[in-house]
XYZ file of N, CA, C and O in Angstrom:
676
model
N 0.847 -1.157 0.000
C 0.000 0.000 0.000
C 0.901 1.230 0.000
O 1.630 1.513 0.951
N 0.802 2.001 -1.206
C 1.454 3.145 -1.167
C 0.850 4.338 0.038
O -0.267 4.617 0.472
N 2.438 4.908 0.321
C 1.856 5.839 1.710
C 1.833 7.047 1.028
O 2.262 6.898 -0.116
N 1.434 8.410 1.332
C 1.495 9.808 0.890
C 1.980 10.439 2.092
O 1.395 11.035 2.996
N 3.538 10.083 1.825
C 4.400 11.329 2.355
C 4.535 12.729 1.569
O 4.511 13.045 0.380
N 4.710 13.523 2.966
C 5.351 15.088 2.199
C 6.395 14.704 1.537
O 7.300 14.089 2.100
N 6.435 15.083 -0.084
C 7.756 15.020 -0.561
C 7.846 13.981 -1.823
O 8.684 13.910 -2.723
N 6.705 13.222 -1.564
C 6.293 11.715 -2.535
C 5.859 12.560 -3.948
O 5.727 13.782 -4.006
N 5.695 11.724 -4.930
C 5.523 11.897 -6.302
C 3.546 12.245 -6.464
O 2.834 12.798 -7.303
N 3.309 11.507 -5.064
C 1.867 11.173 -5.184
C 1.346 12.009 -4.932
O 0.495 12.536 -5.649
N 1.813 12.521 -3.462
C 1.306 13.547 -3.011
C 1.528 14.708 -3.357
O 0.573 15.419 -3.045
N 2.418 15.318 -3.910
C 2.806 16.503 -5.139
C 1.690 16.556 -5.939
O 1.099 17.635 -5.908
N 1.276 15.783 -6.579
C 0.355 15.376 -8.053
C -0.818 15.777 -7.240
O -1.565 16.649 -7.684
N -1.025 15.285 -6.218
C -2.832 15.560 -5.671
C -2.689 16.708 -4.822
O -3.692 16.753 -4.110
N -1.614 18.018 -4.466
C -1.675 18.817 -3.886
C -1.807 19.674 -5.012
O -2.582 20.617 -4.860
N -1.311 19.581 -5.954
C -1.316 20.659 -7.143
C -3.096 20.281 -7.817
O -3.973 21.115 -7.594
N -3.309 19.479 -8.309
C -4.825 18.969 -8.278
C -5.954 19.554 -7.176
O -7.126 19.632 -7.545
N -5.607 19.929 -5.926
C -6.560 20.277 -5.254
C -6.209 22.070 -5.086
O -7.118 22.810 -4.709
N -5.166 22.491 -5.329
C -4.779 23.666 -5.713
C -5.734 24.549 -6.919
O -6.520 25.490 -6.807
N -5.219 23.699 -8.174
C -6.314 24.116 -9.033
C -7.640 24.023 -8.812
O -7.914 25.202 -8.589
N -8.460 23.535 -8.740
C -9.779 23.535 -8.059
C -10.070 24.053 -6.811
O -11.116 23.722 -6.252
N -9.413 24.700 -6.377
C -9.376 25.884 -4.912
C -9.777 27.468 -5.330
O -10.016 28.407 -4.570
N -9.765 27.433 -6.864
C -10.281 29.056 -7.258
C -11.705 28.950 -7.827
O -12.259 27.851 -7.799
N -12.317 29.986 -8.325
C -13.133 30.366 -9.311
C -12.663 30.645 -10.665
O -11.699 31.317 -11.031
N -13.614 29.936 -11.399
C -13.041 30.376 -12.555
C -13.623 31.478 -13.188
O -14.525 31.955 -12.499
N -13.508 31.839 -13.849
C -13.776 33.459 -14.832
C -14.981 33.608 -15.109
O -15.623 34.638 -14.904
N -15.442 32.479 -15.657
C -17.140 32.430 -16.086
C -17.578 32.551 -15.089
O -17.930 33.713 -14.885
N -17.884 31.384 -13.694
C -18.293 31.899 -12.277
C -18.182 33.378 -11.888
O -19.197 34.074 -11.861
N -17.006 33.863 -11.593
C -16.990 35.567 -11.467
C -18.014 36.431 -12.429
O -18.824 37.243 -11.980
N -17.855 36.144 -13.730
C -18.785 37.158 -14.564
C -20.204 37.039 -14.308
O -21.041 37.832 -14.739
N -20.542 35.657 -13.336
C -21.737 35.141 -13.613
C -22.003 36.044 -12.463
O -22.804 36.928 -12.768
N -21.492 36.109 -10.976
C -21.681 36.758 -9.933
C -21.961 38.501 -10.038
O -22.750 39.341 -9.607
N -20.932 38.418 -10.779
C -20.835 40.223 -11.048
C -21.976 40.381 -12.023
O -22.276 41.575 -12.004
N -22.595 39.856 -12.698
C -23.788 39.998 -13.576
C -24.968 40.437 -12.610
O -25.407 41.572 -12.419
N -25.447 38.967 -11.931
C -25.967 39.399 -10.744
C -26.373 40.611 -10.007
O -27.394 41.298 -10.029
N -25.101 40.673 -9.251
C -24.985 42.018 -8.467
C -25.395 43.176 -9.488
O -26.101 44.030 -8.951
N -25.117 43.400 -10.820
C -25.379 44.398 -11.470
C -26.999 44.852 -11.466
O -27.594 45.927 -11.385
N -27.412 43.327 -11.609
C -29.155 43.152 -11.840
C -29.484 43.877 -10.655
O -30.154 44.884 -10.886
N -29.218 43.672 -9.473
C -29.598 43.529 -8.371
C -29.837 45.052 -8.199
O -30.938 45.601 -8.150
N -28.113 45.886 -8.081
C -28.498 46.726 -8.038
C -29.231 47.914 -8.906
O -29.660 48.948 -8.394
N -29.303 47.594 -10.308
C -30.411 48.525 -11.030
C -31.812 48.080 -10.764
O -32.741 48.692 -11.290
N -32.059 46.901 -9.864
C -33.591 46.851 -9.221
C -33.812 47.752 -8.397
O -34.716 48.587 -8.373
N -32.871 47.556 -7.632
C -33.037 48.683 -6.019
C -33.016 50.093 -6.574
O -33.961 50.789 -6.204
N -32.123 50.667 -7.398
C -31.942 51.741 -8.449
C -33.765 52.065 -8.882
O -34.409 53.021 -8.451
N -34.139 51.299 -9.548
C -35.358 51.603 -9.913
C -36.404 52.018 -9.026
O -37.210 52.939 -9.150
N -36.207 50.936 -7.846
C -37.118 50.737 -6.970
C -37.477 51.862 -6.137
O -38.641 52.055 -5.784
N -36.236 52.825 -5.722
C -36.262 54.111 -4.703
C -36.416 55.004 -5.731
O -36.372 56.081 -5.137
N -36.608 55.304 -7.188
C -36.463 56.330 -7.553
C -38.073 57.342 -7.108
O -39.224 56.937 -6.948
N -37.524 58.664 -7.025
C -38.254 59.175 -6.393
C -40.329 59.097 -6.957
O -40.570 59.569 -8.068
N -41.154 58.706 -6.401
C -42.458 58.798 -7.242
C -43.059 60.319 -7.574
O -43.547 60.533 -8.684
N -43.010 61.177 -6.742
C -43.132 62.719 -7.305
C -42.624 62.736 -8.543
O -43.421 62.949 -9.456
N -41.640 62.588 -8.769
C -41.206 62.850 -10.288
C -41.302 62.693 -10.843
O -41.263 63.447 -11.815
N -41.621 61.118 -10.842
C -42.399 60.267 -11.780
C -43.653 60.501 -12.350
O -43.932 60.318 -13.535
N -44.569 60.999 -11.283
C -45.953 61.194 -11.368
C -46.089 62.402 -12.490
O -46.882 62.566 -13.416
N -44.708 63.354 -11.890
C -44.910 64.280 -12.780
C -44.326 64.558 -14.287
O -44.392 65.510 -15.064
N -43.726 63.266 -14.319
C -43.256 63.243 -16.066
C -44.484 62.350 -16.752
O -44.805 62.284 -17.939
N -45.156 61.574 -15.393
C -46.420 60.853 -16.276
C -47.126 61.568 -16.771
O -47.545 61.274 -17.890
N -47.672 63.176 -15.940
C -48.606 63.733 -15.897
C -48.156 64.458 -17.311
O -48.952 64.323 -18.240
N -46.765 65.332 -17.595
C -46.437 65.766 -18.332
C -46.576 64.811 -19.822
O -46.956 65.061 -20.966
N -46.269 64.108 -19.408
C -46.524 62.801 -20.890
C -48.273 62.954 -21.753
O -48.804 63.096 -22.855
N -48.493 62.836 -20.654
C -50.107 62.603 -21.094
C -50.697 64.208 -22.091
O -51.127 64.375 -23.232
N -50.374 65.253 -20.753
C -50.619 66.477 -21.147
C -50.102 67.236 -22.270
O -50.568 68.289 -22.704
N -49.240 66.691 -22.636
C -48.577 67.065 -24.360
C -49.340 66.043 -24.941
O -49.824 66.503 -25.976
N -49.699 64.818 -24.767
C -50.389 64.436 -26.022
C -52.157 64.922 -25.917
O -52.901 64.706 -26.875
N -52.503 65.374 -25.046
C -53.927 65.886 -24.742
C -53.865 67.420 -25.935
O -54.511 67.850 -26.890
N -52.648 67.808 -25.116
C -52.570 69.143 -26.235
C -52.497 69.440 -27.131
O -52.726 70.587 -27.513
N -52.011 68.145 -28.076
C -51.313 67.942 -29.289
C -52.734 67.614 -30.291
O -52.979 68.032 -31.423
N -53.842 66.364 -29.068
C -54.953 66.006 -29.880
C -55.952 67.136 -30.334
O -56.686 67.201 -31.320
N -55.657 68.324 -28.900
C -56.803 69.553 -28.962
C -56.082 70.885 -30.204
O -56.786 71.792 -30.648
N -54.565 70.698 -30.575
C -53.731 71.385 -31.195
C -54.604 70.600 -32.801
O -55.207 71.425 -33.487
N -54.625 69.355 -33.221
C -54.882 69.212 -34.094
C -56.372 69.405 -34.646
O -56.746 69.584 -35.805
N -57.385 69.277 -33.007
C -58.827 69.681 -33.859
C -59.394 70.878 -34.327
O -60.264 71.081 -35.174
N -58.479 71.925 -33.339
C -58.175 73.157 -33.826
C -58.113 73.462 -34.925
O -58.819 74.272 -35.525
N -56.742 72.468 -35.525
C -56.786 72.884 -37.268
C -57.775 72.056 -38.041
O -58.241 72.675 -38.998
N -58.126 71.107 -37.928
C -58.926 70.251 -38.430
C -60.777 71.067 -38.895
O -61.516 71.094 -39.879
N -60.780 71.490 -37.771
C -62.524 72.262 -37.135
C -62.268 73.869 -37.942
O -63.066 74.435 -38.688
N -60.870 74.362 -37.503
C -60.043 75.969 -37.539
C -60.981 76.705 -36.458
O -61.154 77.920 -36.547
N -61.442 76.128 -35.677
C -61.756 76.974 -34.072
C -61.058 77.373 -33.545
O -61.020 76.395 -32.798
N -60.253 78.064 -33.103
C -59.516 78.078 -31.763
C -60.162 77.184 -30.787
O -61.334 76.820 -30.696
N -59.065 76.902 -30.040
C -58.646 75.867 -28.773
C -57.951 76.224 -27.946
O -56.784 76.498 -28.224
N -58.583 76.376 -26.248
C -57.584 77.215 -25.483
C -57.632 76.059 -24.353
O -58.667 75.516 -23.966
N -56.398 75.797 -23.921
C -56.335 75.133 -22.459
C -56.599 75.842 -21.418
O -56.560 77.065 -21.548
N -56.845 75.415 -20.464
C -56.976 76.461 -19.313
C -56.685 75.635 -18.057
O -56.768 74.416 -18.209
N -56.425 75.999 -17.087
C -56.077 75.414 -16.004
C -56.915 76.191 -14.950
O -57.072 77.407 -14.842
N -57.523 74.942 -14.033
C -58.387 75.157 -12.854
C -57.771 74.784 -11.834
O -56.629 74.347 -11.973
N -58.330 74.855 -10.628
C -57.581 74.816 -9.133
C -58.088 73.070 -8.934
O -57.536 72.316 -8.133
N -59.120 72.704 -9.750
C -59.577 70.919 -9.889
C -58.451 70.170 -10.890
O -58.049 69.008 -10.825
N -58.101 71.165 -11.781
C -57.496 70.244 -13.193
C -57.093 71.045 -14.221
O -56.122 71.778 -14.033
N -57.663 71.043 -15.286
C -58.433 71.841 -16.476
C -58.905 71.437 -17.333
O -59.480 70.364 -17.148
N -58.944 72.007 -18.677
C -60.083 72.191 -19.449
C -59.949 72.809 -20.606
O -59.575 73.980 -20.669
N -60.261 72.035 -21.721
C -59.833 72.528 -23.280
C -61.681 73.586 -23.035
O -62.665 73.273 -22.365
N -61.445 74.723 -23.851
C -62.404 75.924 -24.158
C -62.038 76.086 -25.940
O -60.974 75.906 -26.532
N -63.709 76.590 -26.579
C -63.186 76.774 -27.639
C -64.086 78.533 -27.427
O -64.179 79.033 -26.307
N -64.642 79.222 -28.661
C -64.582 80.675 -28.323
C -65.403 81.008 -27.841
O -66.391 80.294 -27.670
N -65.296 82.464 -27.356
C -66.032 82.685 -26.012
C -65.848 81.994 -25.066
O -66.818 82.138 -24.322
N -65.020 81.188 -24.581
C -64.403 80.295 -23.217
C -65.493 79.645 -23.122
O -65.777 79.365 -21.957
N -66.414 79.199 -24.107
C -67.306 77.975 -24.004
C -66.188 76.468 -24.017
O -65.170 76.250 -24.674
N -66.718 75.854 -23.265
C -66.182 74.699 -22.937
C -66.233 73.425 -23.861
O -67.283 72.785 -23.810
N -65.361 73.026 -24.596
C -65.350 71.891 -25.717
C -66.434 70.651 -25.172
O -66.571 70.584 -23.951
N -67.126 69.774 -25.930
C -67.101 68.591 -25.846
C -66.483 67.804 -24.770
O -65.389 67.451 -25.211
N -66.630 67.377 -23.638
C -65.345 66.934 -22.742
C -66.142 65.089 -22.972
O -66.046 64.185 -22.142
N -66.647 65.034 -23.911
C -66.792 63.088 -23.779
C -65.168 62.706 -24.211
O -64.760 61.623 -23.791
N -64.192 63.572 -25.057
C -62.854 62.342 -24.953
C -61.923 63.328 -24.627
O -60.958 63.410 -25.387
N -61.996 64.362 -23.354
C -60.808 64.965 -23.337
C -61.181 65.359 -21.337
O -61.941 66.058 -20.667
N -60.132 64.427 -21.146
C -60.229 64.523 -19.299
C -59.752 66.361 -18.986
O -59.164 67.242 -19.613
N -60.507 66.196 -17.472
C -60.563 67.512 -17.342
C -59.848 67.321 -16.359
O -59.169 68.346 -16.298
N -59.418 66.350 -15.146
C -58.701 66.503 -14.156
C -57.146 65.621 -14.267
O -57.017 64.726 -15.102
N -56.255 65.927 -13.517
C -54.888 65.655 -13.432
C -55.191 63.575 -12.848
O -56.114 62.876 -12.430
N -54.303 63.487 -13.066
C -54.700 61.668 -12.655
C -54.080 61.814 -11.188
O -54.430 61.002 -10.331
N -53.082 62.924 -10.845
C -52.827 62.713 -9.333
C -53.076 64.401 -9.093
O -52.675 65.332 -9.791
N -53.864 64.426 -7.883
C -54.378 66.024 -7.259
C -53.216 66.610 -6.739
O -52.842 67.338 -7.659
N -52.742 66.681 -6.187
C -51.343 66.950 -6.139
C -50.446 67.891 -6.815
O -49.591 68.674 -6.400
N -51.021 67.495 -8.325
C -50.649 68.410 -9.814
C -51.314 69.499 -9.582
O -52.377 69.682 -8.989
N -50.317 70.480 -10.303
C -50.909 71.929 -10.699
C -49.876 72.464 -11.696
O -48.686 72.150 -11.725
N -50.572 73.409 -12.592
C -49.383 74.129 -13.423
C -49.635 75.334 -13.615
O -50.744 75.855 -13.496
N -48.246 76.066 -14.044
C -48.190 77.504 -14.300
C -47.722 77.839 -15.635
O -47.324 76.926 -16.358
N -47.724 79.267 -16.125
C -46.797 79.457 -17.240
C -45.519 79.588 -16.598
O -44.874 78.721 -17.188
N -45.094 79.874 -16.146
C -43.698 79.773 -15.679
C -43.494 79.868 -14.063
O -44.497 79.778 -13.355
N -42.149 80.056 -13.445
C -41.971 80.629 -12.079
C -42.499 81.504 -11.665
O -42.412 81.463 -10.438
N -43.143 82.501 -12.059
C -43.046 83.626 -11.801
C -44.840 83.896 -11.785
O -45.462 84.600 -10.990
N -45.457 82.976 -13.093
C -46.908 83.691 -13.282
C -48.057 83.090 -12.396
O -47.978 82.197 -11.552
N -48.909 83.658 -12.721
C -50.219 82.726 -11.382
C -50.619 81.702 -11.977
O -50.505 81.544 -13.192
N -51.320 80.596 -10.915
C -51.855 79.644 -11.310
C -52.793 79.272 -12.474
O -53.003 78.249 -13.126
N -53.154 80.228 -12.465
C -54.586 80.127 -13.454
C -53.511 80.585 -15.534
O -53.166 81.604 -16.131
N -53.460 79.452 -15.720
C -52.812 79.745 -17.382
C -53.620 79.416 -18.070
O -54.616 78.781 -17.723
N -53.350 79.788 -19.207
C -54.079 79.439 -20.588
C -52.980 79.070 -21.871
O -51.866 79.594 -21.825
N -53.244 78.378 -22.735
C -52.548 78.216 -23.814
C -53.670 78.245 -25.097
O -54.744 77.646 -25.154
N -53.083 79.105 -26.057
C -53.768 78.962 -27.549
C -53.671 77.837 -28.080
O -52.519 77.508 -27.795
N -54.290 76.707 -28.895
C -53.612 76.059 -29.322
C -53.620 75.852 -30.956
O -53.067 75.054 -31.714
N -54.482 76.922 -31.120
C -54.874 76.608 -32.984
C -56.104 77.904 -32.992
O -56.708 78.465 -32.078
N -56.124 78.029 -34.229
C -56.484 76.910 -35.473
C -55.036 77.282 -36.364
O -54.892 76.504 -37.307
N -54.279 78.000 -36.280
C -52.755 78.324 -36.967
C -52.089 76.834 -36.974
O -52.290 75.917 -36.178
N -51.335 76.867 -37.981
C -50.566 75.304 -37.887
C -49.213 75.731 -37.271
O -48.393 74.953 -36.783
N -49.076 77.260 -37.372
C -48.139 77.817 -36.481
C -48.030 78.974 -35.788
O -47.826 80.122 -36.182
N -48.304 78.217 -33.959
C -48.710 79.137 -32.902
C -47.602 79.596 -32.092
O -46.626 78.851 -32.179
N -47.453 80.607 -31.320
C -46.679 81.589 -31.113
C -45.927 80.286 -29.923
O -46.592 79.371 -29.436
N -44.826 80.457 -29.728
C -43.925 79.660 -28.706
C -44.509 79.506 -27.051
O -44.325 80.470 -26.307
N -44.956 78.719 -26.708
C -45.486 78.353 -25.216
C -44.496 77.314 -24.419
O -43.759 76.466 -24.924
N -44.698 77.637 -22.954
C -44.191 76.580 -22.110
C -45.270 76.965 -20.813
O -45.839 78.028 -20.564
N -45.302 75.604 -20.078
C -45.961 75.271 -19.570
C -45.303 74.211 -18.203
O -44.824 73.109 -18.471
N -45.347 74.558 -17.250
C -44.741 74.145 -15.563
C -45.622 73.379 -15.173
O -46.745 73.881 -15.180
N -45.540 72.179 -14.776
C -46.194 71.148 -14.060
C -45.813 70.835 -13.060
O -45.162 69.791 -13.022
N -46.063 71.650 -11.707
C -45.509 70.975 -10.157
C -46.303 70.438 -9.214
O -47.512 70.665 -9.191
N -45.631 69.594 -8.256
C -46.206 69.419 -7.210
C -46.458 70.322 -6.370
O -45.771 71.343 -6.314
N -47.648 70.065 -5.447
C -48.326 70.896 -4.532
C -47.294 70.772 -3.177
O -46.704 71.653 -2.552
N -47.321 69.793 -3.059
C -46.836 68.819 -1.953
C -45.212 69.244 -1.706
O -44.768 69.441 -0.575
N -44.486 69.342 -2.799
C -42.945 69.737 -3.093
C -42.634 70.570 -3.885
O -41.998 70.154 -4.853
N -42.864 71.701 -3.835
C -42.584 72.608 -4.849
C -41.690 72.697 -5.736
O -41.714 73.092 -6.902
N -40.800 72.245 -4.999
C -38.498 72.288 -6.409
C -39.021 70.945 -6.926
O -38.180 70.542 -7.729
N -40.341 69.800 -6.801
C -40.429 69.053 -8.265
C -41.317 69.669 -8.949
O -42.289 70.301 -8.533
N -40.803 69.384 -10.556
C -41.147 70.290 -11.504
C -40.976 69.582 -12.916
O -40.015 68.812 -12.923
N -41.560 69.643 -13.919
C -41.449 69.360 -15.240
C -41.901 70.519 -15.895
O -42.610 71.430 -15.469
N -41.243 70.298 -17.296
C -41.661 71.955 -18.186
C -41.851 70.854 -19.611
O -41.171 70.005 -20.187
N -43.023 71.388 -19.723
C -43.802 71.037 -21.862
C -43.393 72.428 -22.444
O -43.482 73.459 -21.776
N -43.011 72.398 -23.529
C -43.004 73.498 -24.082
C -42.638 73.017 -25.728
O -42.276 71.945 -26.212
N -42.894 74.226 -26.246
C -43.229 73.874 -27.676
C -42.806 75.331 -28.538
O -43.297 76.429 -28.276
N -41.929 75.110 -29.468
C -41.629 76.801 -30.249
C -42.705 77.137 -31.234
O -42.392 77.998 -32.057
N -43.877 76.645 -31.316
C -44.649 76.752 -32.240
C -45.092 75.743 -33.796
O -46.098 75.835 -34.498
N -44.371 75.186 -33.877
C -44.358 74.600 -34.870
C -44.083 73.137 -34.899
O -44.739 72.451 -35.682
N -43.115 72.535 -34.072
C -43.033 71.273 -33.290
C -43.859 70.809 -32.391
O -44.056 71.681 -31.544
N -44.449 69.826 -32.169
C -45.096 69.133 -30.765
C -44.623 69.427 -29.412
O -43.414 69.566 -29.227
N -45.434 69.533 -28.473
C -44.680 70.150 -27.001
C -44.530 68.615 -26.789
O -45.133 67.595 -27.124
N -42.958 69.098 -25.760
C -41.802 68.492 -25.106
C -41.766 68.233 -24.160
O -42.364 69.184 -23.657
N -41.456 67.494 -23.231
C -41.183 67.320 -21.759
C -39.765 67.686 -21.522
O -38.867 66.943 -21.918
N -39.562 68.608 -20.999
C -38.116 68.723 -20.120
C -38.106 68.158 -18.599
O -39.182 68.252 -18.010
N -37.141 67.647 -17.973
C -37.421 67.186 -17.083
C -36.103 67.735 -16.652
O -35.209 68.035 -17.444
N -36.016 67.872 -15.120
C -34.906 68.386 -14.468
C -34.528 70.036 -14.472
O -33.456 70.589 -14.225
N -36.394 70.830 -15.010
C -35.819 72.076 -14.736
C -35.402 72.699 -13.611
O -35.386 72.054 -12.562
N -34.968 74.138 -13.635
C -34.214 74.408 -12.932
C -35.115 75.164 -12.151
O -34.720 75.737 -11.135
């Protein structure tokens, strides 16, 4: 019966053998670090703030609301004015008679929302939106009630579709 002394042929051969198989190999590592990557752009996602969110949703929607009331404008050639209430708002066509509201919501999806023409002007805005296929340059502030420094800005130079900026200042 062969013995496995320190120093033997045998035991050399099966110390280097259990050596190699004592690491990770490369694929294992990439597989781990993959992982962790996942992991953390979940948590990443997961805390991002919901105010902000709410308010790029809100902004999302409200450029394409504007865009649909921008086109019946030209379509009809009524004028189309947005307006903003202390509830929501409200597409108006002339004489601030109030459009049709069976396909055009009048309130914000979170109360919370409110908007201005800018920093500076009062709550209560209005925007033209037609019957011109090209209307004079507007922007439009969407903040929270709740947090005032969150903020999104739509705006539009007249001739392009309004925009969402996000991260104004």
């Amino acid at each position: 019966m062969p013995t496995l002394a320190v120093g033997s042929p045998e035991h050399n051969l099966r110390w280097r053998r259990w050596q190699r198989a004592a690491g990770f190999t490369l694929i294992e590592l990439l597989v781990v670090i993959a992982i962790v990557a996942l992991a953390s752009a979940g948590v990443g996602f997961a805390l991002r703030d919901s105010t902000q969110v709410q308010l790029e949703r809100e902004g999302e929607r409200l450029s394409a609301l504007l865009e649909s009331a921008r086109a019946r404008s030209r379509l009809t050639g009524v004028p189309v004015w947005w307006h903003s209430t202390a509830e929501g708002f409200r597409f108006e066509g002339p004489d601030a008679q109030p459009l049709p509201q069976a396909d055009l919501p009048q309130r914000w999806l979170d109360p919370d929302t409110s908007a201005s023409s800018g920093p500076d002007a009062a709550a209560d805005s209005r925007l033209l939106l037609g019957p011109d296929p090209i209307i004079e340059p507007q922007k439009l502030e969407l903040h929270s009630r709740a947090q005032p420094g969150k903020r999104v800005r739509l705006v539009s130079d007249g001739i392009h579709p309004f925009a969402l900026q996000v991260g104004v200042p």
